[in-house]
Coordinates of C-alpha atoms and ligand atoms in Angstrom, one line a residue:
X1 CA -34.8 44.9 22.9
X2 CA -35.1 44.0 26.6
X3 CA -36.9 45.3 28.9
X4 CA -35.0 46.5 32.1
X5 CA -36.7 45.1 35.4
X6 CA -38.5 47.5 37.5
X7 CA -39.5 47.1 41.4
X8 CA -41.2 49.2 43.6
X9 CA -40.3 49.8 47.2
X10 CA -42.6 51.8 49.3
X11 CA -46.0 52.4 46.8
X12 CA -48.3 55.5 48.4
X13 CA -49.0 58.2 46.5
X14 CA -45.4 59.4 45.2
X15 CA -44.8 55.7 43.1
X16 CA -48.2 57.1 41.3
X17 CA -46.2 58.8 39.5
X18 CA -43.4 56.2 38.4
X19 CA -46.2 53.3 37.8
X20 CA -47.7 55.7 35.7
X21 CA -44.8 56.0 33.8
X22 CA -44.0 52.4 33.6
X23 CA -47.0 52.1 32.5
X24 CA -47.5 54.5 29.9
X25 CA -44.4 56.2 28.0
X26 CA -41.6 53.8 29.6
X27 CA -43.6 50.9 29.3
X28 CA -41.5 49.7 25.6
X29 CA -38.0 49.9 27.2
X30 CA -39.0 49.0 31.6
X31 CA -41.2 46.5 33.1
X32 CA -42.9 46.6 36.0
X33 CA -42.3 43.2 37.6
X34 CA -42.4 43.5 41.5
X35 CA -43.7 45.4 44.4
X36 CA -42.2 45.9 47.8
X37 CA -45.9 47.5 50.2
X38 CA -46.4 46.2 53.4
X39 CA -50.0 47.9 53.5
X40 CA -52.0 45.3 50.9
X41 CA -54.6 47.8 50.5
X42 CA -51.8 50.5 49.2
X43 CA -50.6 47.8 46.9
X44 CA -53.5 47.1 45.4
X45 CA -54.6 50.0 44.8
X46 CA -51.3 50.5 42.3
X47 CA -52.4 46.6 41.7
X48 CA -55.4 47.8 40.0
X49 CA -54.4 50.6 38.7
X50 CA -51.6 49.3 36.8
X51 CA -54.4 46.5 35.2
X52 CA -56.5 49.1 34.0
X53 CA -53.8 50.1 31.9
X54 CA -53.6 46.3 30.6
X55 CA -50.7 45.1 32.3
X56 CA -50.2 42.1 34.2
X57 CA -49.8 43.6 38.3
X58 CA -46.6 43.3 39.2
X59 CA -45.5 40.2 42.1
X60 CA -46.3 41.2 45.6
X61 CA -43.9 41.0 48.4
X62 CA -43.0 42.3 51.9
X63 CA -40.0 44.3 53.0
X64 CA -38.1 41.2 54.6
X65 CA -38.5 39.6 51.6
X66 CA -36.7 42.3 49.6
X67 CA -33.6 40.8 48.6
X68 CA -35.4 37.1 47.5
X69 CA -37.7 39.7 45.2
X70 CA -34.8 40.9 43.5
X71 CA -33.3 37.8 43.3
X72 CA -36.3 35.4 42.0
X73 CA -37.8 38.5 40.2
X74 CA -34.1 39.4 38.3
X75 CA -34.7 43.5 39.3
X76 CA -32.4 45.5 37.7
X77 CA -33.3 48.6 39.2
X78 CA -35.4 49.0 42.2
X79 CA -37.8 52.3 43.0
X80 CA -37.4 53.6 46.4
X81 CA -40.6 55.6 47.6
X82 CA -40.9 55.2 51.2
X83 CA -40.6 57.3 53.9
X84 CA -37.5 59.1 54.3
X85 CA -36.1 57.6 57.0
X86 CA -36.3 53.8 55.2
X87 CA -34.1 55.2 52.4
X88 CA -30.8 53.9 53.6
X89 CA -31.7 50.6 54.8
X90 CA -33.7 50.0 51.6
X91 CA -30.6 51.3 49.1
X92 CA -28.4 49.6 50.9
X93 CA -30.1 46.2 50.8
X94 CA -30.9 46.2 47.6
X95 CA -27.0 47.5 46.5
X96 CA -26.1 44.6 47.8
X97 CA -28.9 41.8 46.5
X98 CA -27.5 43.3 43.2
X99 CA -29.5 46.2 42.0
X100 CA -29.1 49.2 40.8
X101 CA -31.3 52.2 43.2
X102 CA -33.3 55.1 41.6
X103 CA -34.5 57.0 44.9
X104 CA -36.4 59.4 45.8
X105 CA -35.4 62.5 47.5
X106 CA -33.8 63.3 50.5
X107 CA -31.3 60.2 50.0
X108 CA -31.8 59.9 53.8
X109 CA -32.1 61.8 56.7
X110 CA -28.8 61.6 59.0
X111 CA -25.0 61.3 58.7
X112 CA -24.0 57.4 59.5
X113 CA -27.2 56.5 56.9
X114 CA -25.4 58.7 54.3
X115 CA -21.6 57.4 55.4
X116 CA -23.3 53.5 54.9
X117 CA -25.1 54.3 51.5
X118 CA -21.6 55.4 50.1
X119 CA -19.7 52.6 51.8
X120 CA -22.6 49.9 49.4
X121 CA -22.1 51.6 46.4
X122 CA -18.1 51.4 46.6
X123 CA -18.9 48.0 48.1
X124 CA -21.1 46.7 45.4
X125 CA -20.5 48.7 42.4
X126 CA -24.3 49.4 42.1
X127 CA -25.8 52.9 40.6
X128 CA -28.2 55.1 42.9
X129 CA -30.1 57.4 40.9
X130 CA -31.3 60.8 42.6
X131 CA -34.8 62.0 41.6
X132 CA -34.2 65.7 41.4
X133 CA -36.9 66.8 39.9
X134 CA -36.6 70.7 40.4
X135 CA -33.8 70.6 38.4
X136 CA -35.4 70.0 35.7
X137 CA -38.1 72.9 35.6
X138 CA -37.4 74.9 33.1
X139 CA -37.0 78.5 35.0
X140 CA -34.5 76.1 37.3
X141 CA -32.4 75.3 34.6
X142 CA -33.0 78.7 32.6
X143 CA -31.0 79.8 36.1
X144 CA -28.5 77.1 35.7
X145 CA -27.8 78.3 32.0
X146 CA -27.0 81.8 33.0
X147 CA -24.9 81.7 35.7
X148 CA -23.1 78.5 34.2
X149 CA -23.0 80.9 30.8
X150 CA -20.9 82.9 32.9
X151 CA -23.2 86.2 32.3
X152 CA -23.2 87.1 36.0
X153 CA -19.3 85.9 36.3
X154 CA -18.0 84.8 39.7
X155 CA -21.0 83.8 42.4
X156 CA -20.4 85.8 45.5
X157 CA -23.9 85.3 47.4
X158 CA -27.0 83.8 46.8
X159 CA -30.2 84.9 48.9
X160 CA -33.1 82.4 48.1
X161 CA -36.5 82.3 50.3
X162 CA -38.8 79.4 50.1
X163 CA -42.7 79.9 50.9
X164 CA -45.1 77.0 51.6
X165 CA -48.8 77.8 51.7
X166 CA -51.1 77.0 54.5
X167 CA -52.7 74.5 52.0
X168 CA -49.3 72.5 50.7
X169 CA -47.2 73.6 53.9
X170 CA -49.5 72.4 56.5
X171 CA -49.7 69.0 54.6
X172 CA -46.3 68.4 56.2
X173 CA -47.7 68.5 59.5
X174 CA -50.6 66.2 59.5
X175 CA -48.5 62.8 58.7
X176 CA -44.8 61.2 59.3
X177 CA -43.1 64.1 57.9
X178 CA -44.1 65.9 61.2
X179 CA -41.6 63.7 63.4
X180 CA -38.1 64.7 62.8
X181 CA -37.2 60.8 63.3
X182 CA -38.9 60.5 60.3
X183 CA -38.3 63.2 57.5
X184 CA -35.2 65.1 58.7
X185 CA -37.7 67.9 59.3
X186 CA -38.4 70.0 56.3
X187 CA -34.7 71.1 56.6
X188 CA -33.7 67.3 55.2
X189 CA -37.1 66.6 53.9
X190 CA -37.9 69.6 51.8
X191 CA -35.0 71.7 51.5
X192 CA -32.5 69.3 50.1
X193 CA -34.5 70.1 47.1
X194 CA -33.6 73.9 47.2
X195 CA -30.0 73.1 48.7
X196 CA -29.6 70.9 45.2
X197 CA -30.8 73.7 42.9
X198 CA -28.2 75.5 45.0
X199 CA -25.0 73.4 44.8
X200 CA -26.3 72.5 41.2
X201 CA -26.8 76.4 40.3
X202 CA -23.5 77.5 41.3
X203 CA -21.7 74.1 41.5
X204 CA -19.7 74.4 44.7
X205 CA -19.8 72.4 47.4
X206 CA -21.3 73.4 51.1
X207 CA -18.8 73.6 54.0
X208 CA -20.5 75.7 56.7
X209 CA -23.5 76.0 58.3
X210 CA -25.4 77.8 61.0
X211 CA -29.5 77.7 61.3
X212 CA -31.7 79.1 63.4
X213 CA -35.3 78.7 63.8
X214 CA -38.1 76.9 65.7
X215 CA -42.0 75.8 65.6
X216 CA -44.0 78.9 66.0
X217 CA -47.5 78.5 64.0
X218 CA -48.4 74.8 64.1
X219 CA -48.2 72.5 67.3
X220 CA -50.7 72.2 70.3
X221 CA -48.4 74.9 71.9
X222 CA -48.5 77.8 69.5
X223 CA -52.4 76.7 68.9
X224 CA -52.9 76.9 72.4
X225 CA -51.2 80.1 73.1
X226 CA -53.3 81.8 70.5
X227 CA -56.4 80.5 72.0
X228 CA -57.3 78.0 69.4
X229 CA -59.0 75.9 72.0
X230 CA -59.7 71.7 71.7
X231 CA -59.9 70.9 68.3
X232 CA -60.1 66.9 66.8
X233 CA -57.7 64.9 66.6
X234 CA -58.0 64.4 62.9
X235 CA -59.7 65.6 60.1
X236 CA -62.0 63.1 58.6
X237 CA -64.7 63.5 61.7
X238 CA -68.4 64.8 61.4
X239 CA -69.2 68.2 61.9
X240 CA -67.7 71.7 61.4
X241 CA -64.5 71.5 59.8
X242 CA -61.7 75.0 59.1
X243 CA -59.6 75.3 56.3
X244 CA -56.5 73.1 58.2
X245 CA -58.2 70.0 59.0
X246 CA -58.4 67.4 56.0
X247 CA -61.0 65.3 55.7
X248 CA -60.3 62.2 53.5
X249 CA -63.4 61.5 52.8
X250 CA -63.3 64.2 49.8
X251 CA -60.9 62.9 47.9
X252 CA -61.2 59.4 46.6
X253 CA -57.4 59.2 46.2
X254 CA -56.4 59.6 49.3
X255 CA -59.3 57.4 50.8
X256 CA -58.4 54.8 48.6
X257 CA -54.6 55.2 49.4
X258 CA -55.0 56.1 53.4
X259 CA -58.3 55.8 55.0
X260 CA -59.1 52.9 53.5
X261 CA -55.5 51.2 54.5
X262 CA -55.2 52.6 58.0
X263 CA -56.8 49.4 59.7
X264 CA -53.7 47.8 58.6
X265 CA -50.7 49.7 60.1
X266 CA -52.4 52.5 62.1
X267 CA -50.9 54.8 59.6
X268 CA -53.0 58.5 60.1
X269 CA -52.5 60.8 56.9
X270 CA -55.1 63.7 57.9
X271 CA -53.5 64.6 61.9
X272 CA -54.2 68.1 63.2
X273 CA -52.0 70.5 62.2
X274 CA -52.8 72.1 65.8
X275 CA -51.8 68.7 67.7
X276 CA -49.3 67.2 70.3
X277 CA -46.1 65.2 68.8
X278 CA -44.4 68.0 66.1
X279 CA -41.5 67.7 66.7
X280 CA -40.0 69.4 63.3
X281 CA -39.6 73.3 62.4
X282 CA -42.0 75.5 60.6
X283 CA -39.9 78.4 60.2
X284 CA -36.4 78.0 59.4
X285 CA -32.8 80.7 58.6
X286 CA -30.1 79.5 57.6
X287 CA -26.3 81.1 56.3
X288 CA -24.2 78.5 54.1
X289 CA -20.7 79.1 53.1
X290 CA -19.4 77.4 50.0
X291 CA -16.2 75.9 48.9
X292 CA -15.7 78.8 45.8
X293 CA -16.3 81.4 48.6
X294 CA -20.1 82.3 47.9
X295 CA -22.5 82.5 50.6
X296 CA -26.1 81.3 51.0
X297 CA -29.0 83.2 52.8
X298 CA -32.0 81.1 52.6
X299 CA -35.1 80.7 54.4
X300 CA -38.2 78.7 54.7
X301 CA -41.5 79.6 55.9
X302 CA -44.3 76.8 56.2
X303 CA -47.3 79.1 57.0
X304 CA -47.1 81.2 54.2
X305 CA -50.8 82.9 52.6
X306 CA -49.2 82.7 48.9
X307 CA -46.8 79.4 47.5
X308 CA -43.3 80.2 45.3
X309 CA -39.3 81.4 45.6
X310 CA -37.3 84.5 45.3
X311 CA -33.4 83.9 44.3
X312 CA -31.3 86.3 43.9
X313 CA -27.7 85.0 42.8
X314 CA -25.2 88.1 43.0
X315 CA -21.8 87.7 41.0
X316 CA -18.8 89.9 39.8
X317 CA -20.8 91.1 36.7
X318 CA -24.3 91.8 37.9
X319 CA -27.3 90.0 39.5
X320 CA -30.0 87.4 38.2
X321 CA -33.4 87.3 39.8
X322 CA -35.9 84.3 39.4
X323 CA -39.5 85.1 41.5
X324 CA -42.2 82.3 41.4
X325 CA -45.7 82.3 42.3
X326 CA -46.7 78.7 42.6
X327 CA -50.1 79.9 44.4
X328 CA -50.9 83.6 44.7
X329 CA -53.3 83.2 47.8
X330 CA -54.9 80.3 49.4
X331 CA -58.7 80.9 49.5
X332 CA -60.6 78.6 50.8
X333 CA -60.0 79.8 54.9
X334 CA -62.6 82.6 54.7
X335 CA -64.0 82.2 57.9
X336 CA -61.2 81.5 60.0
X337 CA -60.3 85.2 61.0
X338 CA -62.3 88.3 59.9
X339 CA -61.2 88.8 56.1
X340 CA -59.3 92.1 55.3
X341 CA -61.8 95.1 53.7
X342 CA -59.2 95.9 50.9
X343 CA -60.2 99.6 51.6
X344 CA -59.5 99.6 55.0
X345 CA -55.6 98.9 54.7
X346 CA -54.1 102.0 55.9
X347 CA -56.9 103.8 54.3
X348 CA -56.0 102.7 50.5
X349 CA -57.5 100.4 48.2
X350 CA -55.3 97.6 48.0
X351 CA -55.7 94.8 45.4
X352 CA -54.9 91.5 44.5
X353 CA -51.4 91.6 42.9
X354 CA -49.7 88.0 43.2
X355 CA -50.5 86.5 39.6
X356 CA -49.4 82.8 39.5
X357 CA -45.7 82.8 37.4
X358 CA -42.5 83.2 36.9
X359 CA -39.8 86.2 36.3
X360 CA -35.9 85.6 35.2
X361 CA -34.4 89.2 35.4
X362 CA -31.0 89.3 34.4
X363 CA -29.1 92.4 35.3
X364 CA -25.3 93.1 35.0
X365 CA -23.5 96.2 36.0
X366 CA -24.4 99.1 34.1
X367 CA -26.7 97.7 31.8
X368 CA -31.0 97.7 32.0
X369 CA -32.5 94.5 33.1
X370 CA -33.3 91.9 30.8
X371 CA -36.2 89.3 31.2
X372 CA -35.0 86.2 30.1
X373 CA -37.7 84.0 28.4
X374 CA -38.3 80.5 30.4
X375 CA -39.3 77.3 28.2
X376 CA -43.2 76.0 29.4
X377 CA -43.5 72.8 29.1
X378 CA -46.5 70.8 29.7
X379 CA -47.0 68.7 32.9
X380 CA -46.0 68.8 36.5
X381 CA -43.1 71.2 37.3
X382 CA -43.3 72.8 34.0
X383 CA -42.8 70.2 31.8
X384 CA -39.9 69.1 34.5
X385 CA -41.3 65.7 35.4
X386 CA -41.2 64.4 31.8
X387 CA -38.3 65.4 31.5
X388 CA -36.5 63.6 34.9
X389 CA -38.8 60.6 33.9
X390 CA -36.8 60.3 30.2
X391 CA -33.8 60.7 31.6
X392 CA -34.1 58.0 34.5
X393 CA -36.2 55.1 32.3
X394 CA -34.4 56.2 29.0
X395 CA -31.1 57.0 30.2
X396 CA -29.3 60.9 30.7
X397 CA -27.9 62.0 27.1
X398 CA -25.4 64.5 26.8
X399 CA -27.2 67.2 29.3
X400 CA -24.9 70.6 28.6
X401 CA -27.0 71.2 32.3
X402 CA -26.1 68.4 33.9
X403 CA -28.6 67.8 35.3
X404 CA -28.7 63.6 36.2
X405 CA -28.1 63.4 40.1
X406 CA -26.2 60.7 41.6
X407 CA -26.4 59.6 45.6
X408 CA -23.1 61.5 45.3
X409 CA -25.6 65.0 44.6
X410 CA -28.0 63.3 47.0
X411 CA -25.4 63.5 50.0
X412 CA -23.8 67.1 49.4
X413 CA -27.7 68.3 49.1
X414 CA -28.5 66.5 52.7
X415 CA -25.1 67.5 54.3
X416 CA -26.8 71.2 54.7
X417 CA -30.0 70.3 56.5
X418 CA -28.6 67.8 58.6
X419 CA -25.6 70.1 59.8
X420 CA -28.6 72.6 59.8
X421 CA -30.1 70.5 62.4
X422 CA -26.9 69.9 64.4
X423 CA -26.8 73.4 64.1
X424 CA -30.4 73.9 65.8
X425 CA -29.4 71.4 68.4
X426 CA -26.4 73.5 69.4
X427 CA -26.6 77.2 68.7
X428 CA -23.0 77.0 66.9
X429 CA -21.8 76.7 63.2
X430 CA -21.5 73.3 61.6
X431 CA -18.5 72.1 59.2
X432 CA -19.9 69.6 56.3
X433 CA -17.1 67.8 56.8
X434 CA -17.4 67.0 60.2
X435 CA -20.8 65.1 59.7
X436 CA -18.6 62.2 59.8
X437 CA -19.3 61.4 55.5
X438 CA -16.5 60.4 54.1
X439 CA -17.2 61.8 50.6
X440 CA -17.8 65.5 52.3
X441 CA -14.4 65.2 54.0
X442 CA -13.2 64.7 50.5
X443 CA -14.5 67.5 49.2
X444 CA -13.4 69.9 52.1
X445 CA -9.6 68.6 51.6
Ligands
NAD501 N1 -39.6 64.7 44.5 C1 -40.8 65.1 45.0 O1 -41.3 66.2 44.7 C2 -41.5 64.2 46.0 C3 -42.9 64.4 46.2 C4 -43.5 63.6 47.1 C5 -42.8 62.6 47.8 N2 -41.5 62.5 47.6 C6 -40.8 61.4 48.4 O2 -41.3 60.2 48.1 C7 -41.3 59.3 49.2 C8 -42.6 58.7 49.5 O3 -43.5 59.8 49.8 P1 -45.1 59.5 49.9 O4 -45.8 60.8 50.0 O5 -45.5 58.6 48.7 O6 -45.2 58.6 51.2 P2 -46.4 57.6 51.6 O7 -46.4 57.5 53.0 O8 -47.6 57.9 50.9 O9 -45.8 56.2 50.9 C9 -44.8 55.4 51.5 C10 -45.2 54.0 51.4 O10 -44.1 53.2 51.9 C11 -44.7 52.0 52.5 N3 -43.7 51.4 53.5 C12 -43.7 51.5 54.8 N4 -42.7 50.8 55.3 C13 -42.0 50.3 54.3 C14 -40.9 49.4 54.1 N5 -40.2 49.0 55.2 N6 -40.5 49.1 52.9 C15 -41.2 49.5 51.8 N7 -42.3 50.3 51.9 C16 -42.7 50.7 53.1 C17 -45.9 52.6 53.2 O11 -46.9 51.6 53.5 C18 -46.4 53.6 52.1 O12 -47.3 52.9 51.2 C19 -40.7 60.1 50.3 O13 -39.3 59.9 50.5 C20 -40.9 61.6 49.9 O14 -39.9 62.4 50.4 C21 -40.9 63.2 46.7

């Protein structure tokens, strides 16, 4: 049999994941023959690691060069892991050099990208592959299999919150994800995961949007208004250090991959949380109305002490529940503010009570809760990243889920943030279908 042609596009420390897989349990059916890295000290680190494993490193090339790589190298696929804002330009250039795409999420970050990445794929006939991976956890698709079971019957109203710890959720404020040019803000960059599971979940499409919300904790404003006083710019320095500021230095991954690289293109992975330039949200509301007449609730909060998601999914028959703790309390900030005396709360004892895990109630009308048992699988996300990564090197088999993406998923998962952020920008409700997407103005007809 052979092997389909891999290249990478954009190799920091997301395309770990898929060299390690096109190294390891992919390697019999996908090679590896390209790389697309400006930085050569990013590149070689994948170099390296990918001849440890005994394989030949892949060619090296530049991002002008990206169509003669997938010409002289034959790709059949490329990998797309570069910032979110390259997405588009990189898809569409390689649609039309004559590859197929698998990208990583968001597909892009603003309405004409979206409207130019469908206008290749009709152009060119090409495939672009969504990496959803949440889909695949199994509590995400336990969800999926009871609502799509019909045991709640009819969605009316979904209310999901999303909180990111001061450990994972300040992460997205230290590098590009903290310019909205960028990312999106976490409303593209982040929650087009959540708005997938959604329009996945219930399968309906989003038509109406309003947000609300603003930067409140991080930012040299909110740092200075609580009298944080001068801090460094970044975290690798000498000296005193809190819980926010990273230094590099500690982790030999992320030296290797950024501090050692940054003489090359400036790029600064470990910026104060507490600095000038932020220009995206850290708290975030939003109401979504959908095309089978539910209605979404969701929020996001990027400061949280504890890491997981409550959804609630309401329906004709009854309610399911799904609570995850990712991280029941981040721990290493003692020092930072005076830590609570648990006996001192309103006179009580209070106690730790946030175990990490997960909980699928399932209750209809007029009957006792059930729990429903989740699959664990071993791995990242539950077993979840195996799972995507079979599916995308070994191709989707009959999934009674569905759960594959396409750029077609990609775009109705953006089409919320980015009419969120329209929505920011003007105080009003936004209509999906007046982003100016062709395929969402389909869908609204
Ligand atoms: N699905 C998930 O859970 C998940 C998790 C992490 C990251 N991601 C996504 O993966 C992507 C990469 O994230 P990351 O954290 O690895 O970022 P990163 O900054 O570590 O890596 C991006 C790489 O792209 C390179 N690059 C810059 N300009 C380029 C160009 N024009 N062409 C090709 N490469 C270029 C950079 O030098 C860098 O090495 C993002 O889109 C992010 O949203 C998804």
């Amino acid at each position: 049999m052979s092997r389909t042609r891999y290249a990478l596009v954009g190799a920091g420390s997301r395309a770990q994941m898929y060299v390690s897989a096109l190294t390891g349990p992919h390697a019999d059916r996908a090679a590896l023959v390209a790389m697309c890295e400006p930085n050569p000290t990013r590149a070689q680190v994948h170099a390296d690691a990918i001849a440890e494993r005994g394989f030949a490193p892949p060619s090296r090339w530049q991002p002008d060069q990206l169509e003669d790589m997938i010409r002289t190298e034959r790709v059949d696929r490329v990998v797309i892991c570069a910032r979110d804002d390259l997405h588009a330009e990189l898809i569409v250039r390689s649609l039309d050099a004559g590859a197929d795409v698998v990208v990583e999420k968001p597909l892009t970050i603003d309405a004409p990208s979206a409207a130019a990445i469908e206008a290749a794929v009709e152009r060119t006939g090409h495939d672009v592959v969504l990496t959803f991976n949440y889909r695949y956890s199994p509590r995400n698709s336990a969800l999926r299999h009871i609502i799509q079971d019909g045991l709640i019957g009819q969605v009316t109203s979904i209310d999901f919150s999303w909180m990111l710890d001061t450990s994972h959720g300040a992460d997205y404020f230290r590098r590009w994800h903290r310019e909205k040019k960028n990312s999106g803000g976490l409303l593209v960059h982040k929650s087009s995961h959540h708005f997938d599971l959604v329009n996945w979940w219930i399968r309906q499409t989003p038509r109406r949007v309003f947000a609300s919300g603003g930067l409140r904790f991080y930012g040299a404003d909110n740092a200075a208004a609580r009298g944080l006083g001068d801090r460094p710019a970044r975290g690798t320095h000498d000296g005193d250090h809190d819980p926010f500021e990273l230094d590099l230095r500690h982790d030999p991954s992320l030296s290797a991959l950024y501090l050692d690289a940054e003489q090359h293109d400036g790029y600064l992975r470990d910026l104060d949380v507490f600095g000038d330039g932020i220009t995206i949200e850290d708290n975030l509301a939003l109401v979504v109305d959908y095309s089978g007449g539910a209605t979404l609730s969701y929020s996001l909060n990027a400061h949280a002490p504890w890491e997981g998601y409550r959804v609630a999914v309401n329906g004709t028959l009854g309610r399911v529940e799904l609570d995850v703790v990712e991280r029941g309390a981040v721990l290493e900030g003692e020092g930072l503010h005076p830590v609570l005396d648990p006996s001192a709360v309103d006179g009580r004892t209070a106690a730790s009570l946030r175990p990490e895990g997960e909980r699928l109630l399932l209750q209809r009308h007029w009957e006792e809760p059930l729990e429903i048992p989740i699959d664990a699988g071993a791995g990242g996300h539950g077993g979840g990243d195996a799972l995507l990564l079979a599916d995308v090197f070994v191709g989707p088999g009959e999934d009674p889920l569905g759960r594959p993406a396409t750029w077609r998923d990609g775009i109705r998962s953006i089409a919320v943030g980015i009419a969120g952020n329209r929505s920011l920008e003007t105080g009003l409700p936004v209509r999906t279908a007046d982003l100016g997407i062709p395929l969402l103005a389909r869908d609204d007809a």
